[in-house]
Each structure stands twice: as structure tokens, then as C-alpha cells.
XYZ file of C-alpha atoms in Angstrom:
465
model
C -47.143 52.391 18.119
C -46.318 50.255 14.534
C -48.292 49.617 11.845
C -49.375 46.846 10.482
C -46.297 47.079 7.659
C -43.918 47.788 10.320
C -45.205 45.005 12.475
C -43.247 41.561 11.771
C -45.084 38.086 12.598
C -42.570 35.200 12.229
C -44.789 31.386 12.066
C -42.766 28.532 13.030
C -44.283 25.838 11.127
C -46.091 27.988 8.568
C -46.887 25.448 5.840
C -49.350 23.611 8.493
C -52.655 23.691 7.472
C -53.821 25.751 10.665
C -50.653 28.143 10.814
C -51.288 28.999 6.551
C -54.510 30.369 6.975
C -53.458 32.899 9.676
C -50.759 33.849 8.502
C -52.442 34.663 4.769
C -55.364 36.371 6.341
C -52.649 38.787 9.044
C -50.707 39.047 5.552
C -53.905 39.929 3.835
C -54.583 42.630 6.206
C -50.337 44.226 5.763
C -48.604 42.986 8.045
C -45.006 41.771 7.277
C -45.255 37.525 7.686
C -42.152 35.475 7.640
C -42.139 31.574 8.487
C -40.118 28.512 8.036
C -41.073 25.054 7.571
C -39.348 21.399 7.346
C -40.211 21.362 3.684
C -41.259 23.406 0.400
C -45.260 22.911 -0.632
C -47.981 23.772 -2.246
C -49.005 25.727 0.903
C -45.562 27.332 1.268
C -45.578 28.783 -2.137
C -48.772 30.673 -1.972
C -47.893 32.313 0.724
C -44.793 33.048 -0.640
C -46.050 34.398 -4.195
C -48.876 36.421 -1.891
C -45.734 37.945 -0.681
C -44.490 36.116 2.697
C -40.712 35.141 3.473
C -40.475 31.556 3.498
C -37.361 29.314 5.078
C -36.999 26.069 4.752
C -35.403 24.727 7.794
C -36.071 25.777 10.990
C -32.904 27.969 12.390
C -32.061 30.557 15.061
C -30.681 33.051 12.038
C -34.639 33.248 11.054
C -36.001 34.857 14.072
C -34.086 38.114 14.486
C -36.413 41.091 13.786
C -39.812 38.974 14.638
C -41.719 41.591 16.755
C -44.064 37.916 17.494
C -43.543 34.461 17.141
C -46.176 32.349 16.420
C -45.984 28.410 16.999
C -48.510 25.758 16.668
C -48.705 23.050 19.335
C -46.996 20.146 16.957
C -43.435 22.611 17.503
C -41.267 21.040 20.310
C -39.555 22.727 23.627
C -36.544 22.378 21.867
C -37.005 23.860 18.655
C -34.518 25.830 17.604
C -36.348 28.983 16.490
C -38.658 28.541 19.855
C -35.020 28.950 22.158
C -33.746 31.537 19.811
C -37.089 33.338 20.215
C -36.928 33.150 23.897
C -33.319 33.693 23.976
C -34.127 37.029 21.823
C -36.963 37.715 24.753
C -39.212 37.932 21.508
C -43.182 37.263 22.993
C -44.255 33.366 21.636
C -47.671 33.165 21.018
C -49.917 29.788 20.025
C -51.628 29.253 16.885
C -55.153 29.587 18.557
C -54.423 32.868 20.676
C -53.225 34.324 17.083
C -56.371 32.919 15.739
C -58.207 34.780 18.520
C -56.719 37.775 17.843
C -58.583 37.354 14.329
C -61.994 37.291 16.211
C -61.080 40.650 17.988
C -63.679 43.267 17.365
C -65.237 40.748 15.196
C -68.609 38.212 15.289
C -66.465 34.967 15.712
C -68.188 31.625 15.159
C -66.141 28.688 16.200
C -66.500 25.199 14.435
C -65.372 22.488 16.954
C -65.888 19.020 17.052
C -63.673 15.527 16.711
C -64.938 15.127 13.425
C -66.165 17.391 10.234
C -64.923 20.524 11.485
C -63.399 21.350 7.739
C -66.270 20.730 6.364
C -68.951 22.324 8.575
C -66.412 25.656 8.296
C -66.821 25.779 4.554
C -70.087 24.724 3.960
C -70.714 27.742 6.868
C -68.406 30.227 4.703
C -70.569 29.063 1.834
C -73.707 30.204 3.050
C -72.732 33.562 5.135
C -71.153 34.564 1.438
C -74.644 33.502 -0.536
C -76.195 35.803 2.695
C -73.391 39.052 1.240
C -71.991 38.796 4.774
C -68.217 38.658 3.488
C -67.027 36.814 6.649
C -63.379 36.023 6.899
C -62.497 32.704 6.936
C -59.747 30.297 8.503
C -60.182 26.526 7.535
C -57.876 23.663 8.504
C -58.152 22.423 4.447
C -57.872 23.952 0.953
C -61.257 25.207 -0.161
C -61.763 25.473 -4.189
C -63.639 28.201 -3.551
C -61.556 30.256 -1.371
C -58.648 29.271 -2.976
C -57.158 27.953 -0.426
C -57.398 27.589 3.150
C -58.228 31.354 4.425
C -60.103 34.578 3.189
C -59.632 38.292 4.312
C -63.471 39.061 4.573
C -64.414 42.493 4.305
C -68.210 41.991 6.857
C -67.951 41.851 10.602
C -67.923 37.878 11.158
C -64.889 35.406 11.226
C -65.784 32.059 10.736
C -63.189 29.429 12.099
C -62.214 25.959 12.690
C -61.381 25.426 16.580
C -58.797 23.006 17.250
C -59.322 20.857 20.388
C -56.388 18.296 20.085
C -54.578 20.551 22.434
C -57.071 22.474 24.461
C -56.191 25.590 22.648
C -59.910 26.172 21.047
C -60.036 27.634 24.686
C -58.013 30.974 23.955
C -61.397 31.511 21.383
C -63.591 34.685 21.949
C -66.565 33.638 19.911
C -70.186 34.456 19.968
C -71.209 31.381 18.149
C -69.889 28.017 18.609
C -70.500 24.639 16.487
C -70.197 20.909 18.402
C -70.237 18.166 15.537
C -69.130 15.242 17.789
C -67.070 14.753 20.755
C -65.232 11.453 20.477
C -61.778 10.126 21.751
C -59.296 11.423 19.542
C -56.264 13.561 20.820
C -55.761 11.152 23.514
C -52.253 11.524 24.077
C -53.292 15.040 25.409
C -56.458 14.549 27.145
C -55.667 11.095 28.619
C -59.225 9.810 28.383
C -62.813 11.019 26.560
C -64.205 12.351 30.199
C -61.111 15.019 29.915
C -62.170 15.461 26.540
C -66.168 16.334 27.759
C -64.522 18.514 30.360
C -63.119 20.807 27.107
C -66.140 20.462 25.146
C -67.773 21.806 28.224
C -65.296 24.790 28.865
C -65.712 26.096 24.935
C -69.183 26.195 25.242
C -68.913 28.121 28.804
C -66.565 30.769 27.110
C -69.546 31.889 24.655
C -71.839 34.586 26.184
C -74.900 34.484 27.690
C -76.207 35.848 24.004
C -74.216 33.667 22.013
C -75.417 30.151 21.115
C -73.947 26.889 20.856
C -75.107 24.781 17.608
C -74.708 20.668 19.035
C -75.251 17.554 17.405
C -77.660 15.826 19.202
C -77.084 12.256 17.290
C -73.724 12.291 19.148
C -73.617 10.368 22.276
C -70.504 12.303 23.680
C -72.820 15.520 22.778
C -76.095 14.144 25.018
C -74.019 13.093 27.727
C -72.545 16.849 27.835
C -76.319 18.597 27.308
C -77.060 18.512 30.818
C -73.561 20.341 31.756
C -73.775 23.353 29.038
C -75.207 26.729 30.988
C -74.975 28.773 27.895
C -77.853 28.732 24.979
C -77.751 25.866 23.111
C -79.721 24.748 19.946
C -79.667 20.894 18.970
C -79.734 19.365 15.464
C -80.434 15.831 14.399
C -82.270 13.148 12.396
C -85.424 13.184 14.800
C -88.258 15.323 16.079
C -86.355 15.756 19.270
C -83.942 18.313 18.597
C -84.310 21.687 17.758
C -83.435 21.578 13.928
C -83.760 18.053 12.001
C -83.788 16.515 8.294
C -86.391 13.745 7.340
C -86.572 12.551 3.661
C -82.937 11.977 2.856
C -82.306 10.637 -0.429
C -78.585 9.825 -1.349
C -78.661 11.066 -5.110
C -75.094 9.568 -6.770
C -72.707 11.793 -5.045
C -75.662 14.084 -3.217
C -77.803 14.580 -1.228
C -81.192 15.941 -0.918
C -83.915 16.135 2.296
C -86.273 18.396 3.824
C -85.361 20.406 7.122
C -87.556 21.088 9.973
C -86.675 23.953 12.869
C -87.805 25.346 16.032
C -87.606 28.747 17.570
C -87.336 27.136 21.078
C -87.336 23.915 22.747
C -90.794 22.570 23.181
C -92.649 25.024 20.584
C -93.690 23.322 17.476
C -91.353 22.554 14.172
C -92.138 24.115 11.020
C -90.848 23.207 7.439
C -88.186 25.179 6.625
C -87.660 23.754 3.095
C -85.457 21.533 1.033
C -81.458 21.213 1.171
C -79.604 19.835 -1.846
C -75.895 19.434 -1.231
C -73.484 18.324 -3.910
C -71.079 15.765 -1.038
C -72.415 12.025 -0.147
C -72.957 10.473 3.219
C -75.452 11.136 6.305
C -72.338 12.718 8.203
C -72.899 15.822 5.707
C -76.252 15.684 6.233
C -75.535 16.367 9.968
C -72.790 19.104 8.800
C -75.207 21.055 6.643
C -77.663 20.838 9.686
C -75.159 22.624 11.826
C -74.644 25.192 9.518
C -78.610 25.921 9.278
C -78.605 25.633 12.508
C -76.252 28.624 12.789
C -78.122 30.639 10.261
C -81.628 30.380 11.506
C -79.696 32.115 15.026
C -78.269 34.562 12.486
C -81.978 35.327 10.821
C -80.745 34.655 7.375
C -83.162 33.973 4.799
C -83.478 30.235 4.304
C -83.236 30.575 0.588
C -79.296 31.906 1.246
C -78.866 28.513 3.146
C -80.054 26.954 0.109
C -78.392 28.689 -2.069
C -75.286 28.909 0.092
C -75.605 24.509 0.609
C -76.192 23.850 -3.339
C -72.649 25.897 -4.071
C -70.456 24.340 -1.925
C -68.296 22.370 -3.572
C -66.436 20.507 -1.127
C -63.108 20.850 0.071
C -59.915 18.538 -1.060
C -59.308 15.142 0.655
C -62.933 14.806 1.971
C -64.461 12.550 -0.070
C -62.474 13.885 -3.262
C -62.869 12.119 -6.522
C -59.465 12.170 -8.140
C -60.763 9.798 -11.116
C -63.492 8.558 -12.819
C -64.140 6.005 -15.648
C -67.713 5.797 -16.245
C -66.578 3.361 -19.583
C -65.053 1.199 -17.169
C -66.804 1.895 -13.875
C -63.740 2.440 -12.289
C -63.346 5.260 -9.079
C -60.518 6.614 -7.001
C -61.381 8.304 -4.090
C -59.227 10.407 -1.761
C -59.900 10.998 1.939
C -58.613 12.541 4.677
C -60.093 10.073 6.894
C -58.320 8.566 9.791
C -59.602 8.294 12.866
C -62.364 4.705 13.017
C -65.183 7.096 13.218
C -64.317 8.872 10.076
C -63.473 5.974 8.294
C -66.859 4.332 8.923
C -68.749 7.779 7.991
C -66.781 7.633 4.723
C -67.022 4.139 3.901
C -71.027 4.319 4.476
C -71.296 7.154 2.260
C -69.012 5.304 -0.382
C -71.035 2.098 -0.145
C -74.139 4.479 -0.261
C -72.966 5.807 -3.298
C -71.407 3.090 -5.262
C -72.503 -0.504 -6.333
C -69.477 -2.149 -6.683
C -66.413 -3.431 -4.991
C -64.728 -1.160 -2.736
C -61.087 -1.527 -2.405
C -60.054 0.362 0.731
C -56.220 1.646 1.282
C -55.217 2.851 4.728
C -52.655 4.840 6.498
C -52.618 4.526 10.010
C -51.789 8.504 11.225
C -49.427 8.199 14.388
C -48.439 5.740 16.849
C -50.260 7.437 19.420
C -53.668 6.973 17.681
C -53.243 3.478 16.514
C -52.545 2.898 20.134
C -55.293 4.699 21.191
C -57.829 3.674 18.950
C -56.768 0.164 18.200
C -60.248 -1.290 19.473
C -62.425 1.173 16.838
C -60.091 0.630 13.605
C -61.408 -3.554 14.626
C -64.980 -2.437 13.514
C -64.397 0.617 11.162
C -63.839 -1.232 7.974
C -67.034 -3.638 7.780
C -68.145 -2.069 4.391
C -65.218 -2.223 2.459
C -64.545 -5.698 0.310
C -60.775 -5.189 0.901
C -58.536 -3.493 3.069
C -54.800 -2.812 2.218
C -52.820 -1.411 5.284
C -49.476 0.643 4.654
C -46.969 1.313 8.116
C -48.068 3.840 10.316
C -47.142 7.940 9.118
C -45.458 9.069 12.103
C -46.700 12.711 12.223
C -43.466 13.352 14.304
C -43.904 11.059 16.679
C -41.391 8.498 17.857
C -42.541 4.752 17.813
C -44.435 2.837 20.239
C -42.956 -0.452 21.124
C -45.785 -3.202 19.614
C -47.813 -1.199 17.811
C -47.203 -1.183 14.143
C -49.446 -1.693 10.999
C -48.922 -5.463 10.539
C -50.243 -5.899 14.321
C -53.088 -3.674 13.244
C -53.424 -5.371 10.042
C -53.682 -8.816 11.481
C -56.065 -7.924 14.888
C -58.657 -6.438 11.727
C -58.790 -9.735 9.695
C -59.936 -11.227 12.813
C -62.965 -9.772 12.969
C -63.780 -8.975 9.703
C -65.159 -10.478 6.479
C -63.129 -8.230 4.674
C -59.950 -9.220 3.052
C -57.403 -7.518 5.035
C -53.658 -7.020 3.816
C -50.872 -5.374 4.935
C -48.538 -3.743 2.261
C -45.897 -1.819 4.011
C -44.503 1.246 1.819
C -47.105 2.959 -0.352
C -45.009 2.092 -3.189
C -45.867 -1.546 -2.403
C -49.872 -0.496 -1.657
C -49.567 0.864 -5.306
C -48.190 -2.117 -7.084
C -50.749 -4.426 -5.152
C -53.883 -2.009 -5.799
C -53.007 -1.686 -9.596
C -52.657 -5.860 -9.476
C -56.053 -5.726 -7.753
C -58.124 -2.921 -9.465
C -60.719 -4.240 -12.531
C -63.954 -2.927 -13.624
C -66.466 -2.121 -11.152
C -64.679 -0.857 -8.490
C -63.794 1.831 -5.819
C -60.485 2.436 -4.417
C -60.723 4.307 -1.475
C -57.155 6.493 0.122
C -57.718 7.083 3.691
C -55.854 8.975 5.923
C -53.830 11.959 7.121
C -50.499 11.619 6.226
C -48.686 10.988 2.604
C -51.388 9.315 0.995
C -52.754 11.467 -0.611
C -49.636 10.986 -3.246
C -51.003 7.471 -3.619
C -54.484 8.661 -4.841
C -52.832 11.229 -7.185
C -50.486 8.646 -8.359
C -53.365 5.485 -9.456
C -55.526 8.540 -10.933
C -52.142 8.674 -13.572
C -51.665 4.955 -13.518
C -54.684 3.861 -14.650
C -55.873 6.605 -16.876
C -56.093 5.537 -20.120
């Protein structure tokens, strides 16, 4: 049998945010990790200085010697490392079994849901570390405190985000599982939101019978599932009906404080459990950081580590991530990771929560599938923002959709809206227009998934004084 030295992992793709994280924590633990990616990063030289062999390029002459391949759902039939691999009769495994493997012999808790998965994880890892529990940790964003996007844990638990955009949160052997939301993303997979339900459904039928599932019971594709979930479930919300809720929420600047109230059992009585402070705006935190009590009330942790765990956590980047501030000048850019209508309505309600003036909104519609998809919600998800610019669509890999485009998008908005919607094209022409547009008082907000984020970085230099 190999060791883990001898033992060679190959990651097609390895500078995605969900391939990274494995592969740092399986090179954590010795093994020898290779990969190859499109592109050099940020991501691609960690893993390189923490000792990994990085390609760039994805080529047959790379996969020779791999005792495993590893490949993440967004790698075609046709790649060429895939064929060689199979060629080579080398054994191809997805992201999410390798992820399993993780949870082997572990405590695994699973964070699923359409929305605040990356958050929920941290804040989670936050609290289990304030507890001394040591849990390794796989995260589909970079983490200040971790460091990044993963953490070799020395305690028994593994705390990860579950992927459902493919199905593959499936292949998960967890004890513990998390539901934020279930909501109709991923639809060129699933087809339609009662396929979607059906997944939901099977995750929380994987868990054992002495496992528990921690669901948000604000979430109308949540309720409509309740009735279908065998396993032990525990509910969390804003009201007296679910098994965990917070009451007295007061948005402080960019936190958040209330009081939260928990049950041992459906219809036994609430008790006060005590006050949260979190340091990240917006009720949709509020619901994360009831989640993660949630979780920790199952795990009999002291409520003062959930505190404790809660007031640390610092937030991860592109969620809600302040890249400048002028208090002089009142002046604010935001970047967010935000791009799917329910998202971008949590965000902007926590931006006009926290902020008096003028937001100035710049999106980046992520894929032609989802613009397709979710054309009707994007109508509605902007109603808080004073001004909308819209650059073209990223196209995550995908190949265009005939009619759908950002100036269709752009124009189908302003027709419902009493925002001022424009649509700018490149993001070199969204950053000439927003530093034409930008004055004292205001918010400009980056949404989305794709290359954005350059955009927010790039203002944050333009108008610094």
C-alpha cells in the first residue's frame, strides 16, 4: 500500500475556489498534489509556495504519474487531461467525492443552500475554533482568518461547503447538515426548482437517523420541503415558530446585534439563550449566524463560544467587502460576490440598511444560462439602489444564448424600475462612467461573480486621494 508522500493527486482545474481548498488540506496532510489551470492566480500561487506543482494549461503531458485525477464539474468531456486520464486508465474522481473522502472517519457537517453557504461555513469554523474543536475546514471563498480558503484541523470535525449546482453535495457522508435557502439557481442542471427540492430532499435523507439537519424556516423552498425530510431536523427563523429564532435586531453601522431564543424540541418552550453581536450587515446574516447556533446548541457547546466564536468572525472577501472608505467625503466602495436576484436584493437591503446616501449599483450578469434563467427576478432585485450600471454578461465558460445579452437585460429592468438603469458594456467603460458619476455621499456597489471584482479594486485606487 503507498503513503501519503508516495500517493500523487493530480486537480484539473485547481485554482477553482472548490478544487483549492482540497487540494491544500490533502497537501496539508503529505500527499504529493499537482494541478493545472487556464491561468496563474492568487489561488494558484499559494498552493504552489505551500509546495504543489502547478501548470498552466491544461495538457495530456501533465497527467502521467497521477495515481487520481480529480475534476470539478465546470471540466468538459473533452478536456484534454480528462481523455489523457482515461486513456492512461488513471481512476477520475469529482470534486465532491474527494471532498467526501475528507469527511472519512471524521464528524462532517455540510453547509448547503442556494445562497450564504460561504458565509454560514466560516462563521461555523469561527465558532467550533472559539469551542478548541480544531475542525478542518473547506470553504468555497478566501477567509482572512484561515488564510485562505481551507484549514488542516487537527479535532475530529470537518466543516464544509456542499455544492448543489450539480447534484454532487450527494456523494457527502455528513452527520450534520445546514439548509440556508433552496431557490432556483443551477437551472441549467436541474431543469426546474421542483428538481431542485427533490436534491434538497436527498442531502437531508443521506444524514443519519442521529444526525440533524439545521433549515431555514423563513425560506419558502425550505417549508415546502419540511413535510418531506424523515431525518431530525431543527428550524431557525425570525419568529416564535421555529426551533431557534432572533428578536431585537438592531443594524449597528456595519453590524449587527439581537437576542436569540432556542428550543430543545418542537413544542417545548423557548428560553433566552443570550445576545449575538456580529461584525457583517444585513438580516440574511442574521439568518446565517442562526444556522450556525443552531448547529452548536446540537453540538452542546457553551453559548458563550457562539458568542465569542460570532463577534470574531470577520467576514470573508467579496461578501459585502469594503474595499474603500472616505469618511471626509462620505464616499464607499463595496465589493460583492452577489449574483443571483436573491443575493442581490439581500445585499442591497443590507447596504441601504447601512448607508444613508445614494447607492450606485454596478452589475455583472454571471452566465448566459442564469440571465436566461433568472431574467424575471433580476426585474425586481434592484429596487433599492438609485442607479444601476449593467456591464455584458461574464461567460463562466459558457457559449452564448441567442437574445439574451446585458443590453436586453438592461432595458427589460428600466421598465420596471425607478432606478436609473444603464448599460455600459466593458468594465473599462462601467469605470469611466462610475468615476463621471461618483460625488460625496455615496455607495458604489460591485456585484457579481465573475471579473468584477478588478473593478472594485480598481475605483478603490482611482478615487483615493
Amino acid at each position: 500500500m503507498r503513503n501519503k508522500r508516495e500517493t500523487h493527486l493530480h486537480f484539473v482545474g485547481i485554482g477553482g475556489i472548490g478544487m483549492s481548498g482540497i487540494a491544500e488540506v490533502f497537501l496539508n496532510q503529505g500527499y504529493r498534489v499537482t494541478g493545472s489551470d487556464l491561468s496563474e492566480s492568487e489561488v494558484t500561487r499559494r498552493l504552489a509556495q505551500l509546495g504543489a506543482r502547478i501548470a498552466i494549461g491544461h495538457h495530456a503531458e501533465n497527467v502521467p504519474g497521477a495515481h487520481v485525477v480529480v475534476v470539478s464539474s465546470a471540466i468538459r468531456d473533452d478536456n484534454t487531461e480528462l481523455l489523457a486520464a482515461q486513456r492512461l486508465r488513471i481512476p477520475v474522481i469529482p470534486r465532491a467525492e474527494m471532498l467526501g473522502e475528507l469527511m472519512r472517519g471524521k464528524t462532517g457537517i455540510a453547509v448547503a443552500g442556494s445562497h450564504g453557504k460561504t458565509t454560514t461555513t466560516s462563521m461555523l469554523a469561527s465558532v467550533m475554533g472559539s469551542a478548541g474543536l480544531d475542525p478542518t475546514v473547506v470553504v468555497g471563498g478566501k477567509v482572512d482568518s484561515l488564510g485562505g480558503n481551507a484549514k488542516l484541523g487537527q479535532g475530529t470535525f470537518v466543516v464544509a461547503e456542499a455544492d448543489e449546482s450539480d447534484g454532487s453535495f450527494l456523494h457527502l457522508p455528513a452527520m450534520i447538515g445546514i439548509i440556508t435557502n433552496i431557490d432556483n439557481d443551477h437551472l441549467d442542471h436541474f431543469g426546474n426548482i421542483a428538481a431542485i427540492e427533490d436534491a434538497f430532499v436527498g442531502f437531508v435523507g443521506k444524514l443519519p437517523f442521529y444526525g440533524v439537519a439545521a433549515v431555514c424556516g423563513e425560506d419558502p423552498g425550505v417549508r415546502r420541503c419540511l413535510h418531506r425530510w424523515t431525518k431530525p431536523v431543527a428550524t431557525y427563523g425570525l419568529s416564535e415558530e421555529w426551533d431557534f429564532f432572533a428578536k431585537n435586531i438592531r443594524p449597528e453601522g456595519l453590524q449587527s446585534s439581537f437576542e436569540i431564543f432556542g428550543r430543545n424540541a418542537p413544542g417545548t418552550s423557548h428560553r433566552r439563550l443570550g445576545e449575538i453581536r456580529i461584525r457583517v450587515p444585513g438580516k440574511h446574516n442574521v439568518l446565517n449566524a442562526l444556522a450556525v447556533t443552531t448547529v452548536a446548541m446540537h453540538l452542546d457547546l457553551p453559548f458563550s463560544t457562539v458568542q465569542n466564536g460570532l463577534a470574531e468572525y470577520g467576514g470573508v472577501r467579496r461578501r459585502f467587502e469594503v474595499k474603500y472608505l472616505d469618511t471626509a467625503r462620505n464616499r464607499v466602495i463595496v465589493d460583492d460576490y452577489g449574483h443571483h436576484p436573491t443575493e442581490i436584493a439581500s445585499t442591497l437591503a443590507a447596504a441601504r440598511g447601512y448607508w444613508p446616501g445614494r447607492i450606485l449599483t454596478i452589475f455583472q450578469p454571471h452566465r448566459y444560462t442564469r440571465t436566461l434563467h433568472c431574467h424575471d427576478g433580476f426585474l425586481s432585485a434592484f429596487h433599492q439602489s438609485d442607479l444601476v450600471l449593467i456591464t455584458d454578461i461574464y461567460p463562466g465558460g459558457e457559449d452564448p444564448i441567442h437574445g439574451v445579452t446585458a443590453s436586453a437585460l438592461t432595458a427589460d429592468i428600466q421598465k420596471v424600475t425607478s432606478a436609473e438603469v444603464q448599460y455600459v458594456g466593458e468594465l473599462a467603460t462601467a469605470q469611466a462612467r462610475a468615476l463621471e458619476l461618483i460625488k460625496d455621499g455615496d455607495m458604489v456597489l460591485c456585484l457579481g461573480a465573475g471579473s468584477i471584482t478588478r473593478l472594485a479594486e480598481q475605483l478603490a485606487k482611482e478615487i483615493a486621494p
